[in-house]
Coordinates of C-alpha atoms in Angstrom, one line a residue:
M25 CA 8.2 45.3 42.6
L26 CA 5.0 45.4 44.6
F27 CA 4.0 42.4 46.7
R28 CA 0.6 41.8 48.2
S29 CA -0.4 39.5 51.0
P30 CA -1.8 36.2 50.0
E31 CA -5.6 35.8 50.1
L32 CA -6.8 33.9 53.2
K33 CA -10.2 32.2 53.2
P34 CA -12.0 29.9 55.6
E35 CA -11.0 26.3 54.8
D36 CA -11.2 22.9 56.4
I37 CA -7.5 22.1 56.8
R38 CA -7.9 18.3 56.6
P39 CA -8.1 18.0 52.8
H40 CA -5.1 20.3 52.5
I41 CA -3.1 18.2 54.9
K42 CA -4.2 15.1 53.1
H43 CA -3.2 16.6 49.7
A44 CA 0.3 17.5 51.1
I45 CA 0.7 14.0 52.5
S46 CA -0.3 12.5 49.1
Y47 CA 2.2 14.7 47.3
I48 CA 5.0 13.5 49.6
R49 CA 3.9 9.8 49.4
K50 CA 4.2 10.0 45.5
R51 CA 7.7 11.4 45.7
T52 CA 9.2 9.4 48.6
P53 CA 10.2 5.8 47.9
Q54 CA 10.7 4.8 51.5
L55 CA 7.2 5.7 52.5
G56 CA 5.1 2.5 53.0
K57 CA 8.3 0.4 53.2
D58 CA 10.4 1.8 55.9
V59 CA 8.4 4.8 57.0
Q60 CA 4.7 5.1 57.8
I61 CA 2.6 8.3 57.9
I62 CA -0.2 8.0 60.4
E63 CA -3.0 10.6 60.1
Q64 CA -5.3 11.5 63.1
Y65 CA -8.0 14.0 62.6
E66 CA -10.7 15.4 64.9
D67 CA -13.9 16.8 63.5
E68 CA -13.8 19.6 60.9
A69 CA -11.1 22.2 61.5
V70 CA -11.8 25.4 59.7
V71 CA -9.2 28.2 59.7
Y72 CA -8.3 31.1 57.5
L73 CA -5.6 30.1 55.2
N74 CA -3.9 30.3 51.8
E75 CA -4.1 26.7 50.7
D76 CA -0.9 26.7 48.5
L77 CA 1.3 28.3 51.1
F78 CA -0.2 26.1 53.9
E79 CA 0.3 22.9 51.9
W80 CA 3.9 23.9 51.2
V81 CA 4.5 24.3 55.0
I82 CA 3.1 20.8 55.6
E83 CA 5.3 19.4 52.8
N84 CA 8.4 21.0 54.2
L85 CA 7.7 19.7 57.7
L86 CA 7.1 16.2 56.4
K87 CA 10.3 16.3 54.3
N88 CA 12.3 17.4 57.4
A89 CA 10.8 14.6 59.4
L90 CA 11.7 12.1 56.7
D91 CA 15.3 13.4 56.7
V92 CA 15.8 12.6 60.4
I93 CA 14.3 9.1 60.5
R94 CA 17.2 6.7 60.5
N95 CA 15.5 3.3 61.2
K96 CA 13.4 0.9 59.2
D97 CA 10.3 1.3 61.5
G98 CA 10.0 5.1 60.9
R99 CA 6.8 6.8 61.8
I100 CA 5.5 10.3 61.2
T101 CA 2.2 11.1 62.9
V102 CA 0.2 14.1 61.6
S103 CA -2.6 15.0 64.0
V104 CA -5.2 17.8 63.9
S105 CA -7.1 18.8 67.1
M106 CA -9.0 21.6 68.5
S107 CA -7.7 23.3 71.6
K108 CA -9.5 22.3 74.8
K109 CA -8.8 25.6 76.4
R110 CA -9.2 28.0 73.5
K111 CA -12.1 26.8 71.3
N112 CA -11.0 29.0 68.4
Q113 CA -7.5 27.4 68.0
V114 CA -6.5 24.4 65.9
Y115 CA -3.4 22.4 66.6
I116 CA -1.5 20.6 63.8
D117 CA 1.2 18.3 65.3
I118 CA 3.8 16.6 63.1
T119 CA 5.7 14.0 65.1
D120 CA 8.5 11.9 63.9
N121 CA 10.5 9.1 65.6
G122 CA 13.8 10.5 64.3
K123 CA 17.0 11.7 66.0
G124 CA 15.6 14.6 67.9
I125 CA 16.7 18.2 68.3
P126 CA 18.9 19.4 71.2
K127 CA 17.0 22.0 73.2
K128 CA 19.6 24.6 72.6
Y129 CA 18.7 24.6 68.8
W130 CA 14.9 24.8 69.2
K131 CA 14.9 28.5 68.2
E132 CA 18.0 28.4 66.1
I133 CA 16.4 26.0 63.5
F134 CA 14.1 28.8 62.4
K135 CA 17.0 31.2 61.6
P136 CA 18.0 31.6 57.9
G137 CA 21.0 29.5 57.0
F138 CA 20.7 27.0 59.9
S139 CA 20.9 23.5 58.7
T140 CA 22.0 20.1 59.9
K141 CA 21.9 18.7 56.3
K142 CA 24.9 18.5 54.0
R143 CA 22.8 20.0 51.1
G144 CA 20.3 22.9 51.1
W145 CA 20.2 26.5 52.1
G146 CA 18.7 26.3 55.5
L147 CA 15.7 28.3 54.6
G148 CA 12.8 25.8 54.7
L149 CA 11.9 26.2 58.4
T150 CA 12.5 30.0 58.2
L151 CA 10.0 30.3 55.3
A152 CA 7.6 27.9 57.0
K153 CA 7.6 29.9 60.2
R154 CA 7.1 33.2 58.3
I155 CA 4.2 31.8 56.3
I156 CA 2.5 30.5 59.4
E157 CA 3.2 33.5 61.6
E158 CA 3.2 36.5 59.3
Y159 CA 0.6 35.4 56.7
H160 CA -1.7 33.1 58.7
N161 CA -1.4 34.9 62.1
G162 CA -0.4 31.5 63.7
K163 CA 2.5 30.0 65.4
L164 CA 5.1 27.3 64.4
F165 CA 7.4 25.9 67.1
V166 CA 9.1 22.8 68.5
K167 CA 6.5 21.4 70.9
E168 CA 8.8 18.6 72.1
S169 CA 11.9 16.8 71.2
V170 CA 13.8 14.0 72.9
M171 CA 17.2 12.9 71.6
D172 CA 17.1 9.6 69.7
Q173 CA 13.3 9.4 70.2
G174 CA 11.9 12.1 68.0
T175 CA 10.4 15.6 67.6
T176 CA 6.9 17.2 67.5
M177 CA 6.5 20.4 65.5
R178 CA 3.3 22.3 66.3
I179 CA 1.4 24.7 64.2
V180 CA -1.3 26.7 65.9
L181 CA -3.9 28.5 63.8
S182 CA -7.0 30.4 64.7
N183 CA -10.5 29.9 63.2
K184 CA -11.4 33.5 63.7

């Protein structure tokens, strides 16, 4: 079987993030009741991407954030900003106020089969990282995590 790389084209990522959030909102009953998604966007953020794969990554990160929120005042913040140092880089941060990730697992969570859930295969973050890094020439990593306070996952993409 022959595989080809997905086509990447310059796109403003904001509508694609909004579409992924809309998709999650329609399928998640606790959103709006117990959990809020807060969106923060800077000006236009154009990067080269495959919209279907990119939206899947955002959906996966949002689902993971929802899974770790335990309280009734749950918050997920999705923010998009341009790097102040590197003008060609766009940051997408997804921050939850969930249980946090111990630092010793920050790299482990991206390995196939790693999961803290009772169900699933432990492949979501592995595939998300591969999509961002191998297909979109970006980065996906844990930017910050504090136990019992939450986690920020960061995607870095280039607009070149």
